[in-house]
Each structure stands twice: as structure tokens, then as C-alpha cells.
Amino acid sequence: MLLRPLLSRAKLLGSRPSSSLARLAPLLRSQSRPYSSSVDSSVEPIRGMDLGVAHSKLLLRTVASMRGNMELQAQGVSEGDSKKMNMCQAINDAMRHTLATDDTAVVFGEDVAFGGVFRCSVGLAEEFGNERIFNTPLTEQGIAGFAIGMAAIGHTAVAEIQFADYIFPAFDQIVNEAAKYRYRSGNEFNVGGLTIRAPCAAVGHGGHYHSQSPEAFFAHVPGLKVVVPRSPIQAKGLLLAAIRDPNPTLFFEPKILYRSAVEQVPTDDYVLPLSKAEVVRTGKDVTVVGYGAQMYALENAVQMIERDMPGVTCELIDLRTILPYDADTVAESVTKTGRLVVAHEAPRTQGFAAELAAEIQERCFLRLESPIERVCGLFVPHPLVFERFYMPCAVRCYEAIRRSLTY
């Protein structure tokens, strides 16, 4: 069952499928990587286009572009000081603001006190002390349970699960305790001060235990909020909003962006709205929706479509919050364009794209010009050497958008 999708994926990327996976070895060896998801830029439909985060126009790399951002203008921070930060540094800055302004705030998790495996909490213990920044035993269920207890007695608890793949031992605590705490007490008690951070998604060499995207598991749970940022500016503003929101929130951080995504980030305190999608590129012919690191594959797919189909424009939307998600913005766009393509790294079967597709079909059925397209990870455990075939890359997104437009 695994062989067929991998061979089909090889054909899509320009190599000839064979009866043996061994025939794919030369193709895999030929790819230079920092990441195994890199592809041959000479194949159709890429044809020499620069792909990926390093060339993205979604990132606000200059002071001028940062100051032109309407959300930052609305927060009153666009004209203030800014600093070049990657996403890891932006998350660190958000936690620093929280600790400096909220005496009840604590940050904890495995290896957090010395900076964490990704260095997102580096320097915080030295600045705020070991009573507020501390390590925990290797027990995700214990981390979540302890965080719930801290939040229940009035603390702002920022807990880290070292990899999102290991959040499942904490599933019972998050789903049956944190999510239901307010409801079962009739709003007498709550754990709204709880935020759980977790690095998620593919990184090019993580394999099946360090690459998963579990957001859909939690998007099924009333009482939680689920957020996935795409960039440093977004990460800082959304994390501060998540920490201050009066509901327990899961904050999934695409770890491939920790160092690769760099922006000019305001140094002042600011929040970005939860449950509000952002239209990052306007268009009239097709609505394209994603979140997190998938936004960069979608950006490249849109660029290739607009190059190859003159006159076509694509509306690109970043959901940002998965629960509760902003169906209104997506429906408004689809009412205009008549077409929808949704993409995410998690497997297609029962993935979040299915929820969004069903919701938009109900709202926009009479306006749709083509079936809603979903571009997702394959329904297999996240592979190591074959990760490039698993990923919903720019080529697969391009083909889905083209199918929608030519239906």
C-alpha cells in the first residue's frame, strides 16, 4: 500500500516510477538538502522558480514592510522599534514580555531551564529565576496535569511539550480536564491561564516520531483553542494573545520555521487576533487556504499558477487559528471566487481540511464552480527517507489549483 503513493509522487516530481523503490535512490541522492523536501527546480511546473521560505514575499523582512502592516498599525507598534528575529527568537520575546508583565507567569517543560532543545527559552531562567523557569521530568501527562493545576489556582502557565508527537500521553489531561474545567464547574473555576506550546510538523529529517501535525485531534474538542503561526511576527503576536486569552490554548509551532523564517519584529508588546484568518494575497478566481509552514508551499503554487495562466489571480488565506476557526472570511472569499483549495501537512483522511471543506460546501454550495480540493500529507506514518514524497509540496498544490480552475 505504501509503494503506490510513493511511486505516483515520484512521477509527479519528474522521475520515472519503477517496480522497485531502489530505482528511486539516484533521485533521492541527487537532491541537495538542508531539507529532504527540496526538489529539482528544473522539472515542471517549477521551471527555475525559487521556492521556499528564503524567497517568500509573505515575510516582512524590512522596516518599511513591517510598518505597512495594517494589523501592527492597529496595535500601535508599527512605528516603534523593531529587531530582526527568527521565529524562535520571536517566541522567546513573547515569553519574556509575559514574564516581565505578569508576576504569576511560569514557563516549564523538559529542558526548558537551559533554553530547550530548540533554544526558544534561552536566557529566561537567568533573567527571571529558576522558580519561574524550570525543568520537568520526562512525563508529558505530568507536565499537562501540573500546568492545569497551576492555571486552576490563578497562575499563567506556559508549558512546553518538547515535540508535538509526544503530546499524546497528555491527551487525557488536555481533553478531559483542561477543556472541560470551566464547563463542569458551571464557570466557577477555569484554567484559562493555560497555554501549551509544542514544536510540530516536518523538518526534513524527523521521521515518524518528530514530524507529526496533530492539530486535528484537538480541533474536535470544545473548550480548547488551537493556533498555528506562519512567521516570527505572527508567532509573537499570536502567542501573546494565546497566553492572555481566557481559555486553554494549544500553540503548535512549525519547527522548520524556527530558524528559516526571519522578519523585522516589533520589540514592543502586541497581540494579534485569535480566530481571525488573514487574507495575505487577494485574488478573484480561486480561494487557497492553509496555515503554518504550508503557507509557503501554497504561495509558490499560486505564483506558478499566475505565471502559467495569465489573467488568473488567487486569493491566499492563512487561517492562523484552527479552533475556533474563521469560516466567515473563507466563505466570503469563496462566494467571490467560486473555488476552494485547502492544504495542510497532516494526513488527508479526517484532516482539518475535511472540516473546512464541509463547512464551506454548506455555506457556499450554490456559488461553487468546482469541487473543493484538498492537498494533504499521505495517509501513511510520516516517513523519513521518503518525506519528500509525503509532503503536500508546491507542485501538488499547483496541480490541485489547476484542476479547480479548469474543472
mmCIF file of C-alpha atoms in Angstrom:
data_model
loop_
_atom_site.group_PDB
_atom_site.id
_atom_site.type_symbol
_atom_site.label_atom_id
_atom_site.label_comp_id
_atom_site.label_asym_id
_atom_site.label_seq_id
_atom_site.Cartn_x
_atom_site.Cartn_y
_atom_site.Cartn_z
ATOM 1 C CA MET A 1 0.000 0.000 0.000
ATOM 2 C CA LEU A 2 2.879 2.370 0.688
ATOM 3 C CA LEU A 3 4.619 1.716 -2.642
ATOM 4 C CA ARG A 4 1.863 3.047 -4.894
ATOM 5 C CA PRO A 5 1.609 6.607 -3.473
ATOM 6 C CA LEU A 6 5.390 6.903 -3.356
ATOM 7 C CA LEU A 7 5.773 5.901 -6.999
ATOM 8 C CA SER A 8 2.962 8.240 -8.041
ATOM 9 C CA ARG A 9 4.718 11.017 -6.114
ATOM 10 C CA ALA A 10 7.993 10.254 -7.912
ATOM 11 C CA LYS A 11 6.267 10.614 -11.272
ATOM 12 C CA LEU A 12 4.841 13.982 -10.203
ATOM 13 C CA LEU A 13 8.313 15.262 -9.366
ATOM 14 C CA GLY A 14 9.727 14.308 -12.727
ATOM 15 C CA SER A 15 11.331 10.915 -12.107
ATOM 16 C CA ARG A 16 10.137 7.739 -13.839
ATOM 17 C CA PRO A 17 8.372 5.298 -11.485
ATOM 18 C CA SER A 18 9.593 1.735 -11.447
ATOM 19 C CA SER A 19 8.646 -1.564 -9.914
ATOM 20 C CA SER A 20 11.209 -1.149 -7.173
ATOM 21 C CA LEU A 21 11.796 1.629 -4.667
ATOM 22 C CA ALA A 22 15.504 1.035 -5.194
ATOM 23 C CA ARG A 23 15.159 2.784 -8.545
ATOM 24 C CA LEU A 24 14.324 5.983 -6.643
ATOM 25 C CA ALA A 25 17.683 6.035 -4.869
ATOM 26 C CA PRO A 26 19.532 8.105 -7.541
ATOM 27 C CA LEU A 27 16.801 10.721 -7.419
ATOM 28 C CA LEU A 28 16.995 10.974 -3.654
ATOM 29 C CA ARG A 29 20.782 11.134 -3.625
ATOM 30 C CA SER A 30 20.778 13.869 -6.266
ATOM 31 C CA GLN A 31 18.879 16.280 -4.037
ATOM 32 C CA SER A 32 20.974 18.703 -2.046
ATOM 33 C CA ARG A 33 19.338 19.442 1.227
ATOM 34 C CA PRO A 34 19.197 21.153 4.239
ATOM 35 C CA TYR A 35 15.737 19.515 3.998
ATOM 36 C CA SER A 36 14.707 16.297 2.283
ATOM 37 C CA SER A 37 11.599 18.047 0.954
ATOM 38 C CA SER A 38 13.717 20.021 -1.557
ATOM 39 C CA VAL A 39 13.019 19.260 -5.216
ATOM 40 C CA ASP A 40 14.676 19.567 -8.611
ATOM 41 C CA SER A 41 13.918 23.122 -9.707
ATOM 42 C CA SER A 42 14.195 22.224 -13.389
ATOM 43 C CA VAL A 43 11.103 19.980 -13.511
ATOM 44 C CA GLU A 44 7.577 21.005 -14.492
ATOM 45 C CA PRO A 45 5.885 23.150 -13.364
ATOM 46 C CA ILE A 46 8.652 24.761 -11.287
ATOM 47 C CA ARG A 47 10.917 25.640 -14.228
ATOM 48 C CA GLY A 48 13.591 27.528 -12.327
ATOM 49 C CA MET A 49 11.327 29.351 -9.874
ATOM 50 C CA ASP A 50 12.877 29.998 -6.461
ATOM 51 C CA LEU A 51 10.847 28.060 -3.915
ATOM 52 C CA GLY A 52 10.559 28.105 -0.158
ATOM 53 C CA VAL A 53 10.746 30.354 2.859
ATOM 54 C CA ALA A 54 14.023 32.016 1.867
ATOM 55 C CA HIS A 55 12.371 33.645 -1.158
ATOM 56 C CA SER A 56 8.918 34.258 0.319
ATOM 57 C CA LYS A 57 7.117 37.547 -0.138
ATOM 58 C CA LEU A 58 4.909 36.748 2.849
ATOM 59 C CA LEU A 59 7.706 37.627 5.274
ATOM 60 C CA LEU A 60 8.107 41.252 6.370
ATOM 61 C CA ARG A 61 11.880 41.473 6.182
ATOM 62 C CA THR A 62 12.259 45.247 6.076
ATOM 63 C CA VAL A 63 11.252 48.018 8.455
ATOM 64 C CA ALA A 64 9.147 49.573 5.686
ATOM 65 C CA SER A 65 7.150 46.396 5.069
ATOM 66 C CA MET A 66 6.628 45.893 8.794
ATOM 67 C CA ARG A 67 5.364 49.439 9.190
ATOM 68 C CA GLY A 68 2.957 48.910 6.306
ATOM 69 C CA ASN A 69 1.230 46.000 8.050
ATOM 70 C CA MET A 70 -2.307 47.014 8.966
ATOM 71 C CA GLU A 71 -2.610 44.710 11.984
ATOM 72 C CA LEU A 72 0.578 46.114 13.507
ATOM 73 C CA GLN A 73 -0.658 49.624 12.740
ATOM 74 C CA ALA A 74 -3.891 48.840 14.590
ATOM 75 C CA GLN A 75 -1.830 47.665 17.579
ATOM 76 C CA GLY A 76 0.166 50.906 17.572
ATOM 77 C CA VAL A 77 3.547 49.164 17.296
ATOM 78 C CA SER A 78 4.370 49.607 13.607
ATOM 79 C CA GLU A 79 6.212 52.886 14.154
ATOM 80 C CA GLY A 80 8.152 51.744 17.200
ATOM 81 C CA ASP A 81 11.463 49.935 17.476
ATOM 82 C CA SER A 82 11.899 46.622 15.715
ATOM 83 C CA LYS A 83 14.533 43.924 15.526
ATOM 84 C CA LYS A 84 15.362 41.201 13.042
ATOM 85 C CA MET A 85 14.245 37.929 14.627
ATOM 86 C CA ASN A 86 13.695 34.376 13.535
ATOM 87 C CA MET A 87 10.616 32.563 14.800
ATOM 88 C CA CYS A 88 12.460 31.002 17.720
ATOM 89 C CA GLN A 89 13.604 34.431 18.910
ATOM 90 C CA ALA A 90 10.132 35.918 18.435
ATOM 91 C CA ILE A 91 8.613 33.195 20.633
ATOM 92 C CA ASN A 92 11.310 33.834 23.228
ATOM 93 C CA ASP A 93 10.483 37.546 23.119
ATOM 94 C CA ALA A 94 6.770 36.826 23.646
ATOM 95 C CA MET A 95 7.523 34.730 26.729
ATOM 96 C CA ARG A 96 9.891 37.421 28.020
ATOM 97 C CA HIS A 97 7.129 40.045 27.733
ATOM 98 C CA THR A 98 4.748 37.711 29.554
ATOM 99 C CA LEU A 99 7.160 37.065 32.413
ATOM 100 C CA ALA A 100 8.036 40.755 32.731
ATOM 101 C CA THR A 101 4.421 41.948 32.896
ATOM 102 C CA ASP A 102 2.738 39.080 34.758
ATOM 103 C CA ASP A 103 4.166 38.042 38.124
ATOM 104 C CA THR A 104 2.050 34.882 38.127
ATOM 105 C CA ALA A 105 3.562 33.605 34.865
ATOM 106 C CA VAL A 106 5.703 30.458 34.869
ATOM 107 C CA VAL A 107 7.381 28.609 31.985
ATOM 108 C CA PHE A 108 8.298 24.939 32.275
ATOM 109 C CA GLY A 109 8.876 21.708 30.364
ATOM 110 C CA GLU A 110 11.601 19.210 29.544
ATOM 111 C CA ASP A 111 14.995 21.005 29.329
ATOM 112 C CA VAL A 112 13.289 24.421 29.310
ATOM 113 C CA ALA A 113 15.503 25.924 32.026
ATOM 114 C CA PHE A 114 18.655 25.755 29.914
ATOM 115 C CA GLY A 115 16.864 27.009 26.786
ATOM 116 C CA GLY A 116 15.060 23.978 25.417
ATOM 117 C CA VAL A 117 16.134 21.703 22.589
ATOM 118 C CA PHE A 118 15.270 24.424 20.046
ATOM 119 C CA ARG A 119 16.561 27.260 22.291
ATOM 120 C CA CYS A 120 13.187 29.011 22.421
ATOM 121 C CA SER A 121 13.506 29.690 26.165
ATOM 122 C CA VAL A 122 17.200 30.543 26.198
ATOM 123 C CA GLY A 123 18.144 33.228 28.751
ATOM 124 C CA LEU A 124 14.786 33.274 30.534
ATOM 125 C CA ALA A 125 15.932 31.348 33.620
ATOM 126 C CA GLU A 126 18.908 33.685 34.055
ATOM 127 C CA GLU A 127 16.645 36.735 33.782
ATOM 128 C CA PHE A 128 13.609 35.598 35.789
ATOM 129 C CA GLY A 129 14.946 32.881 38.075
ATOM 130 C CA ASN A 130 14.623 29.152 38.449
ATOM 131 C CA GLU A 131 11.392 29.391 40.414
ATOM 132 C CA ARG A 132 9.616 30.696 37.331
ATOM 133 C CA ILE A 133 11.553 28.901 34.573
ATOM 134 C CA PHE A 134 12.183 25.278 35.404
ATOM 135 C CA ASN A 135 12.666 21.780 34.032
ATOM 136 C CA THR A 136 10.194 18.950 34.485
ATOM 137 C CA PRO A 137 10.613 15.194 34.465
ATOM 138 C CA LEU A 138 10.122 13.408 31.153
ATOM 139 C CA THR A 139 6.365 12.963 31.564
ATOM 140 C CA GLU A 140 4.017 14.745 29.174
ATOM 141 C CA GLN A 141 0.962 13.694 31.143
ATOM 142 C CA GLY A 142 2.606 15.119 34.253
ATOM 143 C CA ILE A 143 3.523 18.376 32.501
ATOM 144 C CA ALA A 144 -0.063 18.900 31.349
ATOM 145 C CA GLY A 145 -1.539 17.915 34.695
ATOM 146 C CA PHE A 146 0.825 20.201 36.593
ATOM 147 C CA ALA A 147 0.048 23.052 34.171
ATOM 148 C CA ILE A 148 -3.681 22.573 34.690
ATOM 149 C CA GLY A 149 -3.159 22.727 38.455
ATOM 150 C CA MET A 150 -1.074 25.894 38.205
ATOM 151 C CA ALA A 151 -3.678 27.563 35.994
ATOM 152 C CA ALA A 152 -6.514 26.446 38.281
ATOM 153 C CA ILE A 153 -5.030 28.347 41.235
ATOM 154 C CA GLY A 154 -4.517 31.522 39.213
ATOM 155 C CA HIS A 155 -1.121 31.214 37.559
ATOM 156 C CA THR A 156 -0.347 31.932 33.928
ATOM 157 C CA ALA A 157 1.139 28.566 32.979
ATOM 158 C CA VAL A 158 3.156 28.274 29.752
ATOM 159 C CA ALA A 159 4.045 24.602 29.363
ATOM 160 C CA GLU A 160 6.216 23.134 26.631
ATOM 161 C CA ILE A 161 5.790 19.680 25.137
ATOM 162 C CA GLN A 162 9.202 19.095 23.576
ATOM 163 C CA PHE A 163 7.763 17.655 20.340
ATOM 164 C CA ALA A 164 4.097 17.685 19.325
ATOM 165 C CA ASP A 165 4.436 13.973 18.524
ATOM 166 C CA TYR A 166 4.714 13.326 22.272
ATOM 167 C CA ILE A 167 1.629 15.262 23.287
ATOM 168 C CA PHE A 168 -0.492 12.111 23.147
ATOM 169 C CA PRO A 169 0.377 10.872 26.673
ATOM 170 C CA ALA A 170 -1.110 14.210 27.807
ATOM 171 C CA PHE A 171 -4.252 13.768 25.698
ATOM 172 C CA ASP A 172 -6.475 12.778 28.622
ATOM 173 C CA GLN A 173 -5.336 15.732 30.751
ATOM 174 C CA ILE A 174 -5.870 18.218 27.907
ATOM 175 C CA VAL A 175 -9.145 16.835 26.544
ATOM 176 C CA ASN A 176 -10.885 15.610 29.709
ATOM 177 C CA GLU A 177 -9.538 18.085 32.253
ATOM 178 C CA ALA A 178 -8.327 21.358 30.710
ATOM 179 C CA ALA A 179 -11.019 21.598 28.041
ATOM 180 C CA LYS A 180 -13.880 20.796 30.439
ATOM 181 C CA TYR A 181 -12.729 22.546 33.629
ATOM 182 C CA ARG A 182 -14.885 25.643 33.195
ATOM 183 C CA TYR A 183 -17.917 23.722 31.939
ATOM 184 C CA ARG A 184 -18.048 21.109 34.687
ATOM 185 C CA SER A 185 -17.769 23.764 37.419
ATOM 186 C CA GLY A 186 -20.515 25.929 35.972
ATOM 187 C CA ASN A 187 -17.938 28.663 35.275
ATOM 188 C CA GLU A 188 -16.969 28.805 38.953
ATOM 189 C CA PHE A 189 -13.424 27.673 38.130
ATOM 190 C CA ASN A 190 -11.341 27.713 34.966
ATOM 191 C CA VAL A 191 -7.854 27.051 33.592
ATOM 192 C CA GLY A 192 -7.867 29.925 31.120
ATOM 193 C CA GLY A 193 -4.301 30.785 32.112
ATOM 194 C CA LEU A 194 -3.021 27.595 30.464
ATOM 195 C CA THR A 195 -1.021 27.641 27.226
ATOM 196 C CA ILE A 196 0.753 24.577 25.868
ATOM 197 C CA ARG A 197 3.481 25.145 23.281
ATOM 198 C CA ALA A 198 4.650 22.306 21.042
ATOM 199 C CA PRO A 199 7.027 22.204 18.025
ATOM 200 C CA CYS A 200 5.223 20.413 15.205
ATOM 201 C CA ALA A 201 5.338 19.327 11.559
ATOM 202 C CA ALA A 202 8.070 18.239 9.170
ATOM 203 C CA VAL A 203 11.680 19.323 9.451
ATOM 204 C CA GLY A 204 13.280 17.194 6.744
ATOM 205 C CA HIS A 205 14.857 14.533 8.919
ATOM 206 C CA GLY A 206 12.493 13.921 11.833
ATOM 207 C CA GLY A 207 10.860 10.676 10.757
ATOM 208 C CA HIS A 208 7.617 9.401 12.197
ATOM 209 C CA TYR A 209 8.250 10.444 15.835
ATOM 210 C CA HIS A 210 9.392 14.027 15.282
ATOM 211 C CA SER A 211 7.359 15.283 12.303
ATOM 212 C CA GLN A 212 3.663 14.908 13.028
ATOM 213 C CA SER A 213 0.954 17.578 12.841
ATOM 214 C CA PRO A 214 -1.663 16.646 15.484
ATOM 215 C CA GLU A 215 -3.825 19.772 15.346
ATOM 216 C CA ALA A 216 -6.934 17.965 14.019
ATOM 217 C CA PHE A 217 -7.074 15.705 17.097
ATOM 218 C CA PHE A 218 -7.612 18.763 19.298
ATOM 219 C CA ALA A 219 -9.764 20.724 16.841
ATOM 220 C CA HIS A 220 -12.524 18.236 17.720
ATOM 221 C CA VAL A 221 -12.598 19.344 21.383
ATOM 222 C CA PRO A 222 -14.902 22.122 22.638
ATOM 223 C CA GLY A 223 -13.232 24.234 25.294
ATOM 224 C CA LEU A 224 -9.812 24.486 23.648
ATOM 225 C CA LYS A 225 -8.231 26.936 21.248
ATOM 226 C CA VAL A 226 -5.669 25.758 18.692
ATOM 227 C CA VAL A 227 -3.225 28.138 16.963
ATOM 228 C CA VAL A 228 -0.528 27.603 14.294
ATOM 229 C CA PRO A 229 1.643 30.613 13.262
ATOM 230 C CA ARG A 230 3.484 31.030 9.944
ATOM 231 C CA SER A 231 6.187 33.612 10.772
ATOM 232 C CA PRO A 232 8.038 35.480 13.552
ATOM 233 C CA ILE A 233 5.682 38.481 13.649
ATOM 234 C CA GLN A 234 2.700 36.153 13.704
ATOM 235 C CA ALA A 235 4.265 33.872 16.310
ATOM 236 C CA LYS A 236 4.951 36.670 18.786
ATOM 237 C CA GLY A 237 1.568 38.354 18.461
ATOM 238 C CA LEU A 238 -0.448 35.134 18.418
ATOM 239 C CA LEU A 239 1.483 33.594 21.344
ATOM 240 C CA LEU A 240 0.919 36.679 23.488
ATOM 241 C CA ALA A 241 -2.782 36.555 22.546
ATOM 242 C CA ALA A 242 -2.934 32.834 23.360
ATOM 243 C CA ILE A 243 -1.301 33.322 26.759
ATOM 244 C CA ARG A 244 -3.692 36.142 27.658
ATOM 245 C CA ASP A 245 -6.825 34.504 26.261
ATOM 246 C CA PRO A 246 -9.211 33.278 28.996
ATOM 247 C CA ASN A 247 -9.288 29.763 27.538
ATOM 248 C CA PRO A 248 -6.731 26.918 27.500
ATOM 249 C CA THR A 249 -4.819 27.152 24.230
ATOM 250 C CA LEU A 250 -2.575 24.815 22.254
ATOM 251 C CA PHE A 251 0.105 26.665 20.325
ATOM 252 C CA PHE A 252 1.692 24.476 17.635
ATOM 253 C CA GLU A 253 4.954 25.876 16.231
ATOM 254 C CA PRO A 254 6.181 24.609 12.817
ATOM 255 C CA LYS A 255 9.750 23.845 13.819
ATOM 256 C CA ILE A 256 11.135 24.070 10.281
ATOM 257 C CA LEU A 257 10.433 27.818 10.565
ATOM 258 C CA TYR A 258 12.340 28.344 13.829
ATOM 259 C CA ARG A 259 15.497 29.438 12.002
ATOM 260 C CA SER A 260 14.379 29.737 8.364
ATOM 261 C CA ALA A 261 11.649 32.379 8.813
ATOM 262 C CA VAL A 262 13.109 35.812 9.646
ATOM 263 C CA GLU A 263 11.244 39.115 9.917
ATOM 264 C CA GLN A 264 11.595 42.614 11.290
ATOM 265 C CA VAL A 265 9.617 42.139 14.513
ATOM 266 C CA PRO A 266 8.372 44.997 16.724
ATOM 267 C CA THR A 267 10.085 44.882 20.099
ATOM 268 C CA ASP A 268 7.037 46.325 21.874
ATOM 269 C CA ASP A 269 4.269 44.199 23.352
ATOM 270 C CA TYR A 270 1.426 43.434 20.912
ATOM 271 C CA VAL A 271 -1.230 40.810 20.269
ATOM 272 C CA LEU A 272 -2.757 39.545 17.033
ATOM 273 C CA PRO A 273 -6.377 38.386 16.957
ATOM 274 C CA LEU A 274 -7.205 34.734 17.570
ATOM 275 C CA SER A 275 -9.923 33.095 15.452
ATOM 276 C CA LYS A 276 -9.345 35.629 12.678
ATOM 277 C CA ALA A 277 -7.915 34.499 9.353
ATOM 278 C CA GLU A 278 -5.655 36.802 7.341
ATOM 279 C CA VAL A 279 -6.004 37.364 3.604
ATOM 280 C CA VAL A 280 -2.328 37.575 2.672
ATOM 281 C CA ARG A 281 -2.877 37.826 -1.089
ATOM 282 C CA THR A 282 -6.074 38.977 -2.817
ATOM 283 C CA GLY A 283 -7.470 37.368 -5.954
ATOM 284 C CA LYS A 284 -10.669 36.765 -7.896
ATOM 285 C CA ASP A 285 -10.556 33.249 -9.384
ATOM 286 C CA VAL A 286 -9.791 30.711 -6.643
ATOM 287 C CA THR A 287 -9.502 30.734 -2.840
ATOM 288 C CA VAL A 288 -6.441 28.935 -1.438
ATOM 289 C CA VAL A 289 -6.327 28.250 2.320
ATOM 290 C CA GLY A 290 -3.614 26.925 4.630
ATOM 291 C CA TYR A 291 -1.779 27.610 7.874
ATOM 292 C CA GLY A 292 1.694 27.324 9.369
ATOM 293 C CA ALA A 293 4.603 26.278 7.151
ATOM 294 C CA GLN A 294 2.179 25.105 4.442
ATOM 295 C CA MET A 295 1.612 28.742 3.539
ATOM 296 C CA TYR A 296 4.953 28.868 1.733
ATOM 297 C CA ALA A 297 4.176 25.876 -0.498
ATOM 298 C CA LEU A 298 0.826 27.477 -1.293
ATOM 299 C CA GLU A 299 2.477 30.814 -2.043
ATOM 300 C CA ASN A 300 4.773 29.109 -4.576
ATOM 301 C CA ALA A 301 1.853 27.210 -6.124
ATOM 302 C CA VAL A 302 -0.086 30.444 -6.534
ATOM 303 C CA GLN A 303 2.926 32.133 -8.146
ATOM 304 C CA MET A 304 3.284 29.290 -10.658
ATOM 305 C CA ILE A 305 -0.438 29.290 -11.483
ATOM 306 C CA GLU A 306 -0.492 33.040 -12.097
ATOM 307 C CA ARG A 307 2.605 32.687 -14.301
ATOM 308 C CA ASP A 308 1.175 29.811 -16.351
ATOM 309 C CA MET A 309 -2.432 31.056 -16.557
ATOM 310 C CA PRO A 310 -2.254 34.764 -17.457
ATOM 311 C CA GLY A 311 -5.133 36.780 -16.053
ATOM 312 C CA VAL A 312 -5.860 34.346 -13.229
ATOM 313 C CA THR A 313 -5.440 35.634 -9.667
ATOM 314 C CA CYS A 314 -5.577 33.544 -6.488
ATOM 315 C CA GLU A 315 -6.756 34.645 -3.053
ATOM 316 C CA LEU A 316 -4.434 33.199 -0.401
ATOM 317 C CA ILE A 317 -5.698 32.939 3.198
ATOM 318 C CA ASP A 318 -3.824 31.983 6.368
ATOM 319 C CA LEU A 319 -6.282 30.549 8.913
ATOM 320 C CA ARG A 320 -3.849 31.051 11.829
ATOM 321 C CA THR A 321 -6.360 29.719 14.372
ATOM 322 C CA ILE A 322 -7.638 26.181 13.816
ATOM 323 C CA LEU A 323 -10.143 26.241 16.676
ATOM 324 C CA PRO A 324 -12.360 28.201 16.657
ATOM 325 C CA TYR A 325 -11.555 28.912 13.010
ATOM 326 C CA ASP A 326 -12.682 31.853 10.889
ATOM 327 C CA ALA A 327 -15.152 30.293 8.461
ATOM 328 C CA ASP A 328 -16.656 33.702 7.669
ATOM 329 C CA THR A 329 -13.526 35.039 5.949
ATOM 330 C CA VAL A 330 -13.150 31.848 3.898
ATOM 331 C CA ALA A 331 -16.843 31.790 2.939
ATOM 332 C CA GLU A 332 -16.740 35.440 1.892
ATOM 333 C CA SER A 333 -13.770 34.707 -0.360
ATOM 334 C CA VAL A 334 -15.311 31.558 -1.875
ATOM 335 C CA THR A 335 -18.537 33.439 -2.556
ATOM 336 C CA LYS A 336 -16.411 35.747 -4.692
ATOM 337 C CA THR A 337 -14.149 33.172 -6.395
ATOM 338 C CA GLY A 338 -16.382 30.101 -6.593
ATOM 339 C CA ARG A 339 -13.464 27.744 -5.920
ATOM 340 C CA LEU A 340 -11.584 26.474 -2.867
ATOM 341 C CA VAL A 341 -8.303 24.609 -2.342
ATOM 342 C CA VAL A 342 -7.255 23.676 1.216
ATOM 343 C CA ALA A 343 -3.837 22.273 2.175
ATOM 344 C CA HIS A 344 -2.072 21.041 5.303
ATOM 345 C CA GLU A 345 0.769 18.668 6.208
ATOM 346 C CA ALA A 346 -1.319 16.301 8.314
ATOM 347 C CA PRO A 347 -2.819 13.267 6.545
ATOM 348 C CA ARG A 348 -5.844 13.881 4.330
ATOM 349 C CA THR A 349 -8.169 11.306 5.965
ATOM 350 C CA GLN A 350 -10.162 13.036 8.730
ATOM 351 C CA GLY A 351 -7.795 16.008 8.480
ATOM 352 C CA PHE A 352 -8.829 19.575 9.257
ATOM 353 C CA ALA A 353 -9.270 20.280 5.533
ATOM 354 C CA ALA A 354 -12.274 17.950 5.548
ATOM 355 C CA GLU A 355 -13.985 20.062 8.233
ATOM 356 C CA LEU A 356 -13.339 23.271 6.331
ATOM 357 C CA ALA A 357 -14.492 21.737 3.038
ATOM 358 C CA ALA A 358 -17.754 20.532 4.600
ATOM 359 C CA GLU A 359 -18.441 23.897 6.231
ATOM 360 C CA ILE A 360 -17.805 25.864 3.047
ATOM 361 C CA GLN A 361 -19.889 23.468 0.947
ATOM 362 C CA GLU A 362 -22.823 24.068 3.294
ATOM 363 C CA ARG A 363 -22.408 27.824 3.177
ATOM 364 C CA CYS A 364 -21.414 28.301 -0.472
ATOM 365 C CA PHE A 365 -22.892 25.332 -2.358
ATOM 366 C CA LEU A 366 -24.736 27.404 -4.955
ATOM 367 C CA ARG A 367 -21.645 29.561 -5.577
ATOM 368 C CA LEU A 368 -19.160 26.728 -6.145
ATOM 369 C CA GLU A 369 -17.852 26.302 -9.689
ATOM 370 C CA SER A 370 -15.823 23.150 -8.983
ATOM 371 C CA PRO A 371 -15.355 20.502 -6.272
ATOM 372 C CA ILE A 372 -13.373 21.627 -3.237
ATOM 373 C CA GLU A 373 -9.797 20.346 -3.461
ATOM 374 C CA ARG A 374 -7.767 19.040 -0.506
ATOM 375 C CA VAL A 375 -3.961 18.745 -0.691
ATOM 376 C CA CYS A 376 -2.564 16.969 2.355
ATOM 377 C CA GLY A 377 0.024 14.538 3.617
ATOM 378 C CA LEU A 378 -0.323 10.937 2.507
ATOM 379 C CA PHE A 379 -2.257 8.544 4.733
ATOM 380 C CA VAL A 380 0.869 6.761 5.954
ATOM 381 C CA PRO A 381 3.102 7.201 9.014
ATOM 382 C CA HIS A 382 5.309 10.214 8.417
ATOM 383 C CA PRO A 383 8.297 8.728 6.519
ATOM 384 C CA LEU A 384 11.975 9.575 6.904
ATOM 385 C CA VAL A 385 13.819 8.986 3.623
ATOM 386 C CA PHE A 386 10.570 9.344 1.641
ATOM 387 C CA GLU A 387 9.363 12.510 3.372
ATOM 388 C CA ARG A 388 9.629 14.451 0.114
ATOM 389 C CA PHE A 389 7.001 12.200 -1.437
ATOM 390 C CA TYR A 390 4.709 12.523 1.573
ATOM 391 C CA MET A 391 4.630 16.315 1.695
ATOM 392 C CA PRO A 392 1.868 18.467 0.111
ATOM 393 C CA CYS A 393 4.510 20.429 -1.797
ATOM 394 C CA ALA A 394 4.113 23.358 -4.180
ATOM 395 C CA VAL A 395 3.774 21.011 -7.177
ATOM 396 C CA ARG A 396 0.882 19.080 -5.658
ATOM 397 C CA CYS A 397 -0.786 22.336 -4.613
ATOM 398 C CA TYR A 398 -0.266 23.744 -8.119
ATOM 399 C CA GLU A 399 -1.961 20.742 -9.696
ATOM 400 C CA ALA A 400 -4.919 20.978 -7.313
ATOM 401 C CA ILE A 401 -5.409 24.684 -8.057
ATOM 402 C CA ARG A 402 -5.159 23.990 -11.780
ATOM 403 C CA ARG A 403 -7.745 21.191 -11.534
ATOM 404 C CA SER A 404 -10.091 23.547 -9.719
ATOM 405 C CA LEU A 405 -9.656 26.292 -12.304
ATOM 406 C CA THR A 406 -10.105 24.008 -15.313
ATOM 407 C CA TYR A 407 -12.989 21.895 -13.990
#
